[in-house]
Short mmCIF file of N, CA and C in Angstrom, two decimals:
data_model
loop_
_atom_site.label_atom_id
_atom_site.label_comp_id
_atom_site.label_asym_id
_atom_site.label_seq_id
_atom_site.Cartn_x
_atom_site.Cartn_y
_atom_site.Cartn_z
N MET A 1 17.20 3.45 9.30
CA MET A 1 16.47 4.53 9.92
C MET A 1 15.36 3.95 10.79
N LEU A 2 15.23 4.48 11.98
CA LEU A 2 14.20 4.05 12.92
C LEU A 2 12.85 4.61 12.50
N ARG A 3 11.84 3.74 12.44
CA ARG A 3 10.49 4.16 12.08
C ARG A 3 9.60 4.04 13.32
N ILE A 4 9.08 5.18 13.75
CA ILE A 4 8.23 5.25 14.94
C ILE A 4 6.79 5.46 14.50
N GLY A 5 5.90 4.61 14.96
CA GLY A 5 4.47 4.81 14.74
C GLY A 5 3.91 5.59 15.91
N LEU A 6 3.28 6.72 15.63
CA LEU A 6 2.72 7.58 16.67
C LEU A 6 1.21 7.45 16.67
N THR A 7 0.64 7.23 17.84
CA THR A 7 -0.81 7.17 17.94
C THR A 7 -1.26 7.74 19.27
N GLY A 8 -2.53 8.01 19.34
CA GLY A 8 -3.14 8.57 20.55
C GLY A 8 -4.55 8.99 20.21
N GLY A 9 -5.42 8.96 21.19
CA GLY A 9 -6.80 9.34 20.95
C GLY A 9 -6.93 10.83 20.66
N ILE A 10 -8.09 11.20 20.14
CA ILE A 10 -8.37 12.60 19.88
C ILE A 10 -8.21 13.39 21.18
N GLY A 11 -7.57 14.54 21.10
CA GLY A 11 -7.39 15.38 22.27
C GLY A 11 -6.27 14.95 23.20
N SER A 12 -5.49 13.96 22.79
CA SER A 12 -4.41 13.46 23.66
C SER A 12 -3.17 14.36 23.63
N GLY A 13 -3.07 15.18 22.59
CA GLY A 13 -1.88 16.01 22.43
C GLY A 13 -0.89 15.43 21.43
N LYS A 14 -1.37 14.51 20.62
CA LYS A 14 -0.52 13.84 19.64
C LYS A 14 0.11 14.83 18.66
N SER A 15 -0.66 15.79 18.18
CA SER A 15 -0.12 16.77 17.22
C SER A 15 0.97 17.61 17.85
N THR A 16 0.81 17.96 19.12
CA THR A 16 1.84 18.73 19.83
C THR A 16 3.11 17.92 19.96
N VAL A 17 2.98 16.65 20.34
CA VAL A 17 4.14 15.77 20.47
C VAL A 17 4.82 15.59 19.11
N LEU A 18 4.03 15.45 18.07
CA LEU A 18 4.58 15.29 16.72
C LEU A 18 5.42 16.51 16.33
N ALA A 19 4.91 17.70 16.60
CA ALA A 19 5.65 18.93 16.29
C ALA A 19 6.94 19.00 17.09
N MET A 20 6.89 18.58 18.35
CA MET A 20 8.10 18.60 19.18
C MET A 20 9.14 17.61 18.67
N LEU A 21 8.70 16.44 18.22
CA LEU A 21 9.64 15.46 17.66
C LEU A 21 10.26 16.00 16.37
N ALA A 22 9.48 16.72 15.58
CA ALA A 22 10.02 17.34 14.37
C ALA A 22 11.10 18.35 14.75
N ASP A 23 10.88 19.10 15.84
CA ASP A 23 11.88 20.06 16.31
C ASP A 23 13.18 19.38 16.71
N HIS A 24 13.09 18.11 17.09
CA HIS A 24 14.29 17.34 17.46
C HIS A 24 14.96 16.70 16.24
N GLY A 25 14.38 16.91 15.06
CA GLY A 25 15.00 16.41 13.84
C GLY A 25 14.37 15.19 13.22
N ALA A 26 13.26 14.73 13.77
CA ALA A 26 12.57 13.58 13.18
C ALA A 26 11.88 14.00 11.88
N ALA A 27 11.91 13.11 10.90
CA ALA A 27 11.09 13.31 9.71
C ALA A 27 9.65 12.97 10.11
N VAL A 28 8.71 13.82 9.79
CA VAL A 28 7.32 13.61 10.17
C VAL A 28 6.52 13.24 8.93
N ILE A 29 5.81 12.14 9.02
CA ILE A 29 4.99 11.67 7.91
C ILE A 29 3.55 11.56 8.42
N ASP A 30 2.67 12.38 7.85
CA ASP A 30 1.30 12.53 8.33
C ASP A 30 0.34 11.84 7.36
N ALA A 31 -0.19 10.68 7.75
CA ALA A 31 -1.07 9.91 6.88
C ALA A 31 -2.35 10.68 6.53
N ASP A 32 -2.89 11.44 7.48
CA ASP A 32 -4.10 12.22 7.19
C ASP A 32 -3.84 13.28 6.13
N ALA A 33 -2.70 13.97 6.24
CA ALA A 33 -2.36 14.99 5.24
C ALA A 33 -2.18 14.36 3.87
N ILE A 34 -1.55 13.19 3.84
CA ILE A 34 -1.38 12.48 2.56
C ILE A 34 -2.74 12.14 1.98
N SER A 35 -3.64 11.61 2.81
CA SER A 35 -4.97 11.24 2.36
C SER A 35 -5.73 12.45 1.82
N ARG A 36 -5.63 13.58 2.54
CA ARG A 36 -6.30 14.80 2.06
C ARG A 36 -5.75 15.23 0.70
N GLY A 37 -4.44 15.12 0.53
CA GLY A 37 -3.84 15.48 -0.75
C GLY A 37 -4.30 14.59 -1.89
N LEU A 38 -4.49 13.31 -1.60
CA LEU A 38 -4.94 12.36 -2.62
C LEU A 38 -6.37 12.62 -3.07
N THR A 39 -7.16 13.27 -2.21
CA THR A 39 -8.56 13.52 -2.54
C THR A 39 -8.84 15.01 -2.77
N ALA A 40 -7.78 15.80 -2.87
CA ALA A 40 -7.92 17.23 -3.18
C ALA A 40 -8.07 17.40 -4.69
N ILE A 41 -8.17 18.64 -5.12
CA ILE A 41 -8.26 18.94 -6.55
C ILE A 41 -7.07 18.31 -7.26
N GLY A 42 -7.34 17.49 -8.27
CA GLY A 42 -6.27 16.85 -9.03
C GLY A 42 -5.58 15.72 -8.29
N GLY A 43 -6.12 15.30 -7.14
CA GLY A 43 -5.51 14.23 -6.36
C GLY A 43 -5.55 12.90 -7.08
N ALA A 44 -4.57 12.06 -6.79
CA ALA A 44 -4.43 10.78 -7.47
C ALA A 44 -5.60 9.83 -7.24
N ALA A 45 -6.35 10.01 -6.16
CA ALA A 45 -7.47 9.10 -5.87
C ALA A 45 -8.77 9.52 -6.55
N ILE A 46 -8.84 10.74 -7.04
CA ILE A 46 -10.11 11.26 -7.57
C ILE A 46 -10.66 10.43 -8.73
N PRO A 47 -9.86 10.04 -9.73
CA PRO A 47 -10.45 9.25 -10.83
C PRO A 47 -11.09 7.94 -10.35
N ALA A 48 -10.44 7.23 -9.44
CA ALA A 48 -11.00 5.97 -8.94
C ALA A 48 -12.23 6.21 -8.07
N VAL A 49 -12.23 7.29 -7.30
CA VAL A 49 -13.41 7.63 -6.49
C VAL A 49 -14.58 7.94 -7.41
N ARG A 50 -14.33 8.72 -8.45
CA ARG A 50 -15.39 9.07 -9.40
C ARG A 50 -15.93 7.81 -10.07
N GLN A 51 -15.04 6.92 -10.48
CA GLN A 51 -15.46 5.70 -11.16
C GLN A 51 -16.28 4.80 -10.23
N SER A 52 -15.87 4.69 -8.97
CA SER A 52 -16.54 3.79 -8.03
C SER A 52 -17.82 4.37 -7.44
N PHE A 53 -17.84 5.68 -7.20
CA PHE A 53 -18.96 6.28 -6.48
C PHE A 53 -19.81 7.22 -7.32
N GLY A 54 -19.27 7.69 -8.44
CA GLY A 54 -20.02 8.60 -9.30
C GLY A 54 -19.70 10.06 -9.05
N ASP A 55 -20.16 10.90 -9.97
CA ASP A 55 -19.89 12.33 -9.91
C ASP A 55 -20.51 13.01 -8.69
N ALA A 56 -21.54 12.41 -8.11
CA ALA A 56 -22.22 13.02 -6.96
C ALA A 56 -21.28 13.19 -5.77
N PHE A 57 -20.19 12.41 -5.74
CA PHE A 57 -19.26 12.48 -4.61
C PHE A 57 -18.03 13.34 -4.91
N ILE A 58 -18.07 14.01 -6.07
CA ILE A 58 -16.99 14.93 -6.44
C ILE A 58 -17.54 16.35 -6.37
N ALA A 59 -16.88 17.21 -5.62
CA ALA A 59 -17.31 18.60 -5.46
C ALA A 59 -17.13 19.35 -6.79
N PRO A 60 -17.79 20.50 -6.94
CA PRO A 60 -17.66 21.28 -8.18
C PRO A 60 -16.21 21.64 -8.52
N ASP A 61 -15.35 21.78 -7.51
CA ASP A 61 -13.96 22.14 -7.80
C ASP A 61 -13.10 20.93 -8.19
N GLY A 62 -13.69 19.73 -8.20
CA GLY A 62 -12.96 18.54 -8.60
C GLY A 62 -12.36 17.74 -7.45
N SER A 63 -12.54 18.21 -6.24
CA SER A 63 -12.05 17.47 -5.07
C SER A 63 -13.15 16.54 -4.56
N LEU A 64 -12.79 15.69 -3.61
CA LEU A 64 -13.78 14.82 -2.98
C LEU A 64 -14.76 15.66 -2.17
N ASP A 65 -16.05 15.38 -2.31
CA ASP A 65 -17.06 16.02 -1.46
C ASP A 65 -17.03 15.27 -0.13
N ARG A 66 -16.22 15.77 0.80
CA ARG A 66 -15.97 15.05 2.06
C ARG A 66 -17.23 14.86 2.90
N ASP A 67 -18.05 15.88 2.97
CA ASP A 67 -19.26 15.77 3.80
C ASP A 67 -20.18 14.68 3.26
N ARG A 68 -20.39 14.69 1.96
CA ARG A 68 -21.28 13.69 1.35
C ARG A 68 -20.69 12.29 1.51
N MET A 69 -19.38 12.16 1.27
CA MET A 69 -18.75 10.85 1.37
C MET A 69 -18.78 10.36 2.82
N ARG A 70 -18.51 11.25 3.77
CA ARG A 70 -18.52 10.87 5.19
C ARG A 70 -19.90 10.30 5.57
N ALA A 71 -20.96 11.00 5.18
CA ALA A 71 -22.32 10.53 5.49
C ALA A 71 -22.59 9.18 4.83
N HIS A 72 -22.12 9.03 3.60
CA HIS A 72 -22.36 7.79 2.85
C HIS A 72 -21.65 6.60 3.48
N VAL A 73 -20.38 6.77 3.82
CA VAL A 73 -19.64 5.62 4.36
C VAL A 73 -20.08 5.26 5.78
N TYR A 74 -20.57 6.24 6.55
CA TYR A 74 -21.09 5.90 7.88
C TYR A 74 -22.39 5.12 7.76
N ALA A 75 -23.18 5.41 6.73
CA ALA A 75 -24.45 4.72 6.54
C ALA A 75 -24.29 3.37 5.84
N HIS A 76 -23.19 3.20 5.10
CA HIS A 76 -22.99 1.99 4.30
C HIS A 76 -21.59 1.43 4.52
N PRO A 77 -21.45 0.46 5.42
CA PRO A 77 -20.12 -0.10 5.71
C PRO A 77 -19.39 -0.64 4.48
N ALA A 78 -20.12 -1.18 3.52
CA ALA A 78 -19.47 -1.69 2.30
C ALA A 78 -18.84 -0.54 1.51
N ALA A 79 -19.47 0.62 1.55
CA ALA A 79 -18.92 1.79 0.86
C ALA A 79 -17.63 2.24 1.53
N ARG A 80 -17.58 2.15 2.86
CA ARG A 80 -16.35 2.50 3.58
C ARG A 80 -15.21 1.59 3.13
N LYS A 81 -15.49 0.30 3.04
CA LYS A 81 -14.45 -0.65 2.62
C LYS A 81 -14.00 -0.35 1.19
N GLN A 82 -14.95 0.00 0.34
CA GLN A 82 -14.63 0.33 -1.05
C GLN A 82 -13.74 1.57 -1.11
N LEU A 83 -14.09 2.60 -0.35
CA LEU A 83 -13.29 3.82 -0.33
C LEU A 83 -11.89 3.52 0.22
N GLU A 84 -11.82 2.75 1.29
CA GLU A 84 -10.52 2.39 1.87
C GLU A 84 -9.67 1.61 0.88
N SER A 85 -10.31 0.76 0.06
CA SER A 85 -9.55 -0.02 -0.93
C SER A 85 -8.93 0.87 -2.00
N ILE A 86 -9.49 2.05 -2.18
CA ILE A 86 -8.92 3.03 -3.11
C ILE A 86 -7.83 3.85 -2.43
N ILE A 87 -8.15 4.38 -1.25
CA ILE A 87 -7.27 5.34 -0.58
C ILE A 87 -6.06 4.68 0.08
N HIS A 88 -6.28 3.61 0.82
CA HIS A 88 -5.19 3.04 1.63
C HIS A 88 -3.96 2.61 0.84
N PRO A 89 -4.11 1.93 -0.30
CA PRO A 89 -2.88 1.59 -1.05
C PRO A 89 -2.11 2.83 -1.52
N LEU A 90 -2.83 3.88 -1.90
CA LEU A 90 -2.17 5.11 -2.34
C LEU A 90 -1.46 5.79 -1.17
N VAL A 91 -2.11 5.81 0.00
CA VAL A 91 -1.48 6.39 1.19
C VAL A 91 -0.24 5.58 1.55
N GLY A 92 -0.35 4.26 1.53
CA GLY A 92 0.79 3.40 1.86
C GLY A 92 1.97 3.64 0.94
N ALA A 93 1.70 3.76 -0.36
CA ALA A 93 2.78 4.00 -1.32
C ALA A 93 3.44 5.35 -1.05
N ARG A 94 2.64 6.35 -0.74
CA ARG A 94 3.19 7.68 -0.47
C ARG A 94 4.01 7.69 0.82
N ILE A 95 3.54 7.00 1.84
CA ILE A 95 4.29 6.91 3.09
C ILE A 95 5.64 6.25 2.85
N ARG A 96 5.64 5.15 2.12
CA ARG A 96 6.91 4.46 1.83
C ARG A 96 7.86 5.35 1.04
N HIS A 97 7.30 6.14 0.12
CA HIS A 97 8.12 7.07 -0.66
C HIS A 97 8.72 8.14 0.26
N GLU A 98 7.93 8.67 1.19
CA GLU A 98 8.44 9.69 2.10
C GLU A 98 9.49 9.12 3.06
N ILE A 99 9.32 7.87 3.48
CA ILE A 99 10.34 7.21 4.31
C ILE A 99 11.65 7.10 3.52
N GLU A 100 11.54 6.70 2.28
CA GLU A 100 12.72 6.58 1.42
C GLU A 100 13.42 7.93 1.25
N GLN A 101 12.64 8.99 1.05
CA GLN A 101 13.22 10.33 0.92
C GLN A 101 13.93 10.75 2.21
N ALA A 102 13.32 10.44 3.35
CA ALA A 102 13.93 10.78 4.64
C ALA A 102 15.25 10.04 4.83
N GLN A 103 15.28 8.77 4.43
CA GLN A 103 16.52 7.99 4.52
C GLN A 103 17.60 8.60 3.64
N GLN A 104 17.22 8.96 2.42
CA GLN A 104 18.19 9.54 1.49
C GLN A 104 18.70 10.88 1.99
N ALA A 105 17.87 11.59 2.75
CA ALA A 105 18.28 12.88 3.31
C ALA A 105 19.12 12.72 4.58
N GLY A 106 19.33 11.47 4.99
CA GLY A 106 20.17 11.21 6.16
C GLY A 106 19.46 11.32 7.49
N ARG A 107 18.13 11.32 7.48
CA ARG A 107 17.39 11.38 8.74
C ARG A 107 17.58 10.08 9.52
N ARG A 108 17.67 10.20 10.84
CA ARG A 108 17.88 9.02 11.68
C ARG A 108 16.57 8.38 12.12
N CYS A 109 15.50 9.16 12.02
CA CYS A 109 14.22 8.69 12.56
C CYS A 109 13.08 9.31 11.77
N ALA A 110 12.08 8.50 11.47
CA ALA A 110 10.84 8.99 10.86
C ALA A 110 9.70 8.66 11.81
N VAL A 111 8.84 9.64 12.05
CA VAL A 111 7.67 9.43 12.89
C VAL A 111 6.45 9.41 11.97
N LEU A 112 5.76 8.29 11.98
CA LEU A 112 4.58 8.10 11.14
C LEU A 112 3.33 8.33 11.97
N ASP A 113 2.60 9.38 11.64
CA ASP A 113 1.35 9.69 12.31
C ASP A 113 0.24 9.00 11.53
N ILE A 114 -0.17 7.84 12.03
CA ILE A 114 -1.15 7.01 11.33
C ILE A 114 -2.35 6.80 12.25
N PRO A 115 -3.50 7.40 11.92
CA PRO A 115 -4.66 7.32 12.82
C PRO A 115 -5.07 5.90 13.19
N LEU A 116 -5.02 4.97 12.26
CA LEU A 116 -5.47 3.60 12.54
C LEU A 116 -4.30 2.66 12.80
N LEU A 117 -3.25 3.17 13.37
CA LEU A 117 -2.05 2.37 13.61
C LEU A 117 -2.36 1.11 14.41
N VAL A 118 -3.08 1.25 15.50
CA VAL A 118 -3.38 0.11 16.36
C VAL A 118 -4.45 -0.78 15.74
N GLU A 119 -5.47 -0.15 15.14
CA GLU A 119 -6.57 -0.92 14.56
C GLU A 119 -6.12 -1.73 13.36
N SER A 120 -5.16 -1.21 12.62
CA SER A 120 -4.70 -1.86 11.39
C SER A 120 -3.52 -2.77 11.69
N GLY A 121 -3.70 -4.05 11.52
CA GLY A 121 -2.59 -4.98 11.71
C GLY A 121 -1.46 -4.71 10.75
N HIS A 122 -1.79 -4.13 9.60
CA HIS A 122 -0.78 -3.88 8.56
C HIS A 122 0.30 -2.91 9.03
N TRP A 123 -0.11 -1.77 9.56
CA TRP A 123 0.87 -0.72 9.86
C TRP A 123 1.77 -1.07 11.02
N ARG A 124 1.30 -1.90 11.95
CA ARG A 124 2.15 -2.26 13.09
C ARG A 124 3.42 -2.95 12.61
N SER A 125 3.31 -3.73 11.56
CA SER A 125 4.48 -4.44 11.04
C SER A 125 5.42 -3.53 10.25
N GLU A 126 4.97 -2.32 9.95
CA GLU A 126 5.78 -1.39 9.16
C GLU A 126 6.62 -0.44 10.02
N VAL A 127 6.41 -0.48 11.34
CA VAL A 127 7.15 0.42 12.22
C VAL A 127 8.00 -0.38 13.20
N ASP A 128 9.08 0.26 13.67
CA ASP A 128 9.98 -0.40 14.62
C ASP A 128 9.48 -0.29 16.05
N ARG A 129 8.86 0.84 16.37
CA ARG A 129 8.34 1.08 17.72
C ARG A 129 7.03 1.85 17.62
N VAL A 130 6.20 1.67 18.64
CA VAL A 130 4.94 2.41 18.73
C VAL A 130 5.02 3.35 19.93
N LEU A 131 4.79 4.64 19.66
CA LEU A 131 4.75 5.67 20.69
C LEU A 131 3.30 6.10 20.86
N VAL A 132 2.78 5.96 22.07
CA VAL A 132 1.41 6.35 22.36
C VAL A 132 1.42 7.61 23.22
N VAL A 133 0.66 8.62 22.79
CA VAL A 133 0.41 9.80 23.61
C VAL A 133 -0.92 9.53 24.30
N ASP A 134 -0.90 9.53 25.62
CA ASP A 134 -2.06 9.08 26.38
C ASP A 134 -2.53 10.13 27.37
N CYS A 135 -3.82 10.12 27.63
CA CYS A 135 -4.39 10.91 28.73
C CYS A 135 -5.75 10.32 29.07
N ASP A 136 -6.26 10.71 30.20
CA ASP A 136 -7.56 10.25 30.67
C ASP A 136 -8.66 10.68 29.69
N VAL A 137 -9.69 9.86 29.57
CA VAL A 137 -10.77 10.15 28.63
C VAL A 137 -11.44 11.49 28.93
N GLN A 138 -11.62 11.83 30.19
CA GLN A 138 -12.25 13.11 30.52
C GLN A 138 -11.38 14.28 30.07
N VAL A 139 -10.07 14.12 30.14
CA VAL A 139 -9.15 15.15 29.65
C VAL A 139 -9.33 15.30 28.14
N GLN A 140 -9.44 14.17 27.43
CA GLN A 140 -9.69 14.22 25.99
C GLN A 140 -10.96 15.01 25.69
N VAL A 141 -12.04 14.66 26.38
CA VAL A 141 -13.33 15.30 26.15
C VAL A 141 -13.22 16.81 26.38
N ASP A 142 -12.64 17.19 27.51
CA ASP A 142 -12.51 18.62 27.84
C ASP A 142 -11.70 19.37 26.78
N ARG A 143 -10.58 18.79 26.35
CA ARG A 143 -9.73 19.45 25.35
C ARG A 143 -10.46 19.61 24.02
N VAL A 144 -11.11 18.55 23.57
CA VAL A 144 -11.76 18.61 22.26
C VAL A 144 -12.95 19.57 22.29
N MET A 145 -13.72 19.55 23.36
CA MET A 145 -14.85 20.48 23.47
C MET A 145 -14.35 21.92 23.48
N ALA A 146 -13.25 22.18 24.16
CA ALA A 146 -12.72 23.54 24.25
C ALA A 146 -12.23 24.06 22.90
N ARG A 147 -11.65 23.18 22.09
CA ARG A 147 -11.07 23.65 20.83
C ARG A 147 -12.02 23.57 19.65
N SER A 148 -13.06 22.73 19.73
CA SER A 148 -13.86 22.47 18.54
C SER A 148 -15.29 22.98 18.61
N GLY A 149 -15.80 23.18 19.82
CA GLY A 149 -17.20 23.56 19.94
C GLY A 149 -18.15 22.38 19.82
N LEU A 150 -17.62 21.16 19.72
CA LEU A 150 -18.48 19.98 19.66
C LEU A 150 -19.11 19.73 21.03
N SER A 151 -20.24 19.07 21.02
CA SER A 151 -20.92 18.75 22.28
C SER A 151 -20.22 17.57 22.96
N HIS A 152 -20.54 17.39 24.23
CA HIS A 152 -19.99 16.26 25.00
C HIS A 152 -20.33 14.94 24.30
N ALA A 153 -21.59 14.80 23.87
CA ALA A 153 -22.03 13.57 23.21
C ALA A 153 -21.28 13.34 21.90
N GLN A 154 -21.05 14.41 21.13
CA GLN A 154 -20.32 14.26 19.87
C GLN A 154 -18.89 13.80 20.11
N VAL A 155 -18.24 14.38 21.10
CA VAL A 155 -16.85 14.00 21.40
C VAL A 155 -16.81 12.56 21.90
N GLN A 156 -17.75 12.19 22.76
CA GLN A 156 -17.80 10.81 23.25
C GLN A 156 -17.99 9.83 22.09
N SER A 157 -18.79 10.22 21.11
CA SER A 157 -19.03 9.37 19.94
C SER A 157 -17.74 9.18 19.13
N ILE A 158 -16.97 10.25 18.97
CA ILE A 158 -15.69 10.16 18.25
C ILE A 158 -14.74 9.24 19.01
N ILE A 159 -14.65 9.43 20.32
CA ILE A 159 -13.75 8.60 21.14
C ILE A 159 -14.17 7.13 21.06
N ALA A 160 -15.48 6.87 21.09
CA ALA A 160 -15.98 5.49 21.04
C ALA A 160 -15.64 4.82 19.71
N ALA A 161 -15.50 5.61 18.64
CA ALA A 161 -15.19 5.05 17.32
C ALA A 161 -13.70 4.75 17.16
N GLN A 162 -12.87 5.28 18.06
CA GLN A 162 -11.42 5.05 17.99
C GLN A 162 -11.05 3.79 18.77
N ALA A 163 -9.81 3.35 18.58
CA ALA A 163 -9.33 2.20 19.35
C ALA A 163 -9.45 2.50 20.83
N PRO A 164 -9.88 1.53 21.62
CA PRO A 164 -9.95 1.77 23.07
C PRO A 164 -8.58 2.11 23.64
N ARG A 165 -8.60 2.93 24.65
CA ARG A 165 -7.35 3.36 25.31
C ARG A 165 -6.50 2.16 25.71
N ALA A 166 -7.12 1.14 26.29
CA ALA A 166 -6.38 -0.05 26.74
C ALA A 166 -5.69 -0.75 25.58
N LEU A 167 -6.33 -0.76 24.42
CA LEU A 167 -5.74 -1.40 23.24
C LEU A 167 -4.51 -0.62 22.76
N ARG A 168 -4.62 0.72 22.75
CA ARG A 168 -3.47 1.54 22.36
C ARG A 168 -2.31 1.31 23.33
N LEU A 169 -2.61 1.33 24.63
CA LEU A 169 -1.55 1.17 25.63
C LEU A 169 -0.90 -0.21 25.52
N ALA A 170 -1.69 -1.23 25.22
CA ALA A 170 -1.14 -2.58 25.08
C ALA A 170 -0.19 -2.68 23.89
N ALA A 171 -0.42 -1.86 22.87
CA ALA A 171 0.43 -1.89 21.67
C ALA A 171 1.69 -1.04 21.80
N ALA A 172 1.76 -0.25 22.88
CA ALA A 172 2.84 0.75 23.01
C ALA A 172 4.17 0.14 23.40
N ASP A 173 5.22 0.67 22.77
CA ASP A 173 6.58 0.42 23.23
C ASP A 173 7.01 1.52 24.18
N LEU A 174 6.42 2.71 23.99
CA LEU A 174 6.71 3.87 24.83
C LEU A 174 5.43 4.69 24.95
N VAL A 175 5.16 5.18 26.17
CA VAL A 175 3.96 5.99 26.42
C VAL A 175 4.39 7.34 26.97
N ILE A 176 3.82 8.40 26.40
CA ILE A 176 3.96 9.74 26.97
C ILE A 176 2.60 10.08 27.57
N CYS A 177 2.57 10.21 28.89
CA CYS A 177 1.33 10.54 29.60
C CYS A 177 1.19 12.06 29.62
N ASN A 178 0.20 12.56 28.89
CA ASN A 178 0.03 14.00 28.70
C ASN A 178 -1.22 14.49 29.43
N GLU A 179 -1.19 14.37 30.75
CA GLU A 179 -2.27 14.94 31.56
C GLU A 179 -1.68 15.48 32.85
N ARG A 180 -2.28 16.59 33.29
CA ARG A 180 -1.83 17.24 34.52
C ARG A 180 -0.34 17.55 34.50
N ILE A 181 0.17 17.94 33.33
CA ILE A 181 1.56 18.39 33.22
C ILE A 181 1.58 19.69 32.43
N THR A 182 2.65 20.46 32.61
CA THR A 182 2.81 21.70 31.86
C THR A 182 3.38 21.41 30.49
N LEU A 183 3.34 22.41 29.63
CA LEU A 183 3.93 22.27 28.30
C LEU A 183 5.43 22.01 28.41
N GLU A 184 6.07 22.65 29.36
CA GLU A 184 7.52 22.42 29.57
C GLU A 184 7.79 20.99 30.01
N GLU A 185 6.95 20.47 30.88
CA GLU A 185 7.12 19.07 31.30
C GLU A 185 6.90 18.12 30.13
N LEU A 186 5.94 18.45 29.27
CA LEU A 186 5.72 17.64 28.07
C LEU A 186 6.95 17.70 27.17
N ARG A 187 7.51 18.90 27.00
CA ARG A 187 8.73 19.04 26.19
C ARG A 187 9.85 18.14 26.71
N GLU A 188 9.98 18.07 28.03
CA GLU A 188 11.02 17.23 28.63
C GLU A 188 10.77 15.75 28.35
N LEU A 189 9.52 15.32 28.45
CA LEU A 189 9.19 13.93 28.15
C LEU A 189 9.47 13.61 26.68
N VAL A 190 9.14 14.54 25.80
CA VAL A 190 9.40 14.34 24.37
C VAL A 190 10.90 14.33 24.11
N ALA A 191 11.65 15.18 24.79
CA ALA A 191 13.11 15.19 24.63
C ALA A 191 13.70 13.85 25.04
N GLN A 192 13.19 13.26 26.12
CA GLN A 192 13.67 11.95 26.55
C GLN A 192 13.35 10.88 25.51
N ALA A 193 12.13 10.95 24.95
CA ALA A 193 11.76 10.00 23.89
C ALA A 193 12.65 10.19 22.67
N ALA A 194 12.86 11.44 22.28
CA ALA A 194 13.71 11.73 21.12
C ALA A 194 15.11 11.17 21.32
N LYS A 195 15.63 11.32 22.51
CA LYS A 195 16.97 10.79 22.81
C LYS A 195 16.99 9.27 22.65
N SER A 196 15.94 8.61 23.12
CA SER A 196 15.88 7.15 22.99
C SER A 196 15.75 6.72 21.52
N PHE A 197 15.29 7.64 20.66
CA PHE A 197 15.18 7.37 19.23
C PHE A 197 16.45 7.74 18.47
N GLY A 198 17.47 8.19 19.19
CA GLY A 198 18.73 8.57 18.55
C GLY A 198 18.73 9.96 17.98
N LEU A 199 17.82 10.81 18.43
CA LEU A 199 17.75 12.19 17.92
C LEU A 199 18.50 13.14 18.84
#
């Protein structure tokens, strides 16, 4: 089974492309959704998070207190590494399990939506091809501001924290340029990509 790593900056249209690839029959594996599940009520990561960080980082409902943890890991890089050492192995195991399930179901292609695909040397070796959804930075800013209500400075800060556009493009085996095109034109580009993936 072909394993495609999907990446793109915030506001690039990656989620739209992912949904279109699913419509073509690709198995979709979402690392963020897996991570959220691991830190939800009763999630597999909660006991280790509680042990490492204490009850202050667990919400009253038993899930991870995301706001508190986000503030903590941004202020303390060592805490970020500690949290990642808990979450990443669990996410990796779940992704591998979902790939195995997709293979057993006879899927020809799995698309792995992994936010740190380019930044993480580990995940690049786990996929056969890298698909980058790309657009100009100003297009990203405009899209994110329109959908989220974040300020220009906040969006720029998020973009600055992600892999640089040039780094993503350098890692790409295939690029879908998602700017100044219609949704129908995007569908056609995705259909061409899907065909190249055997879908």
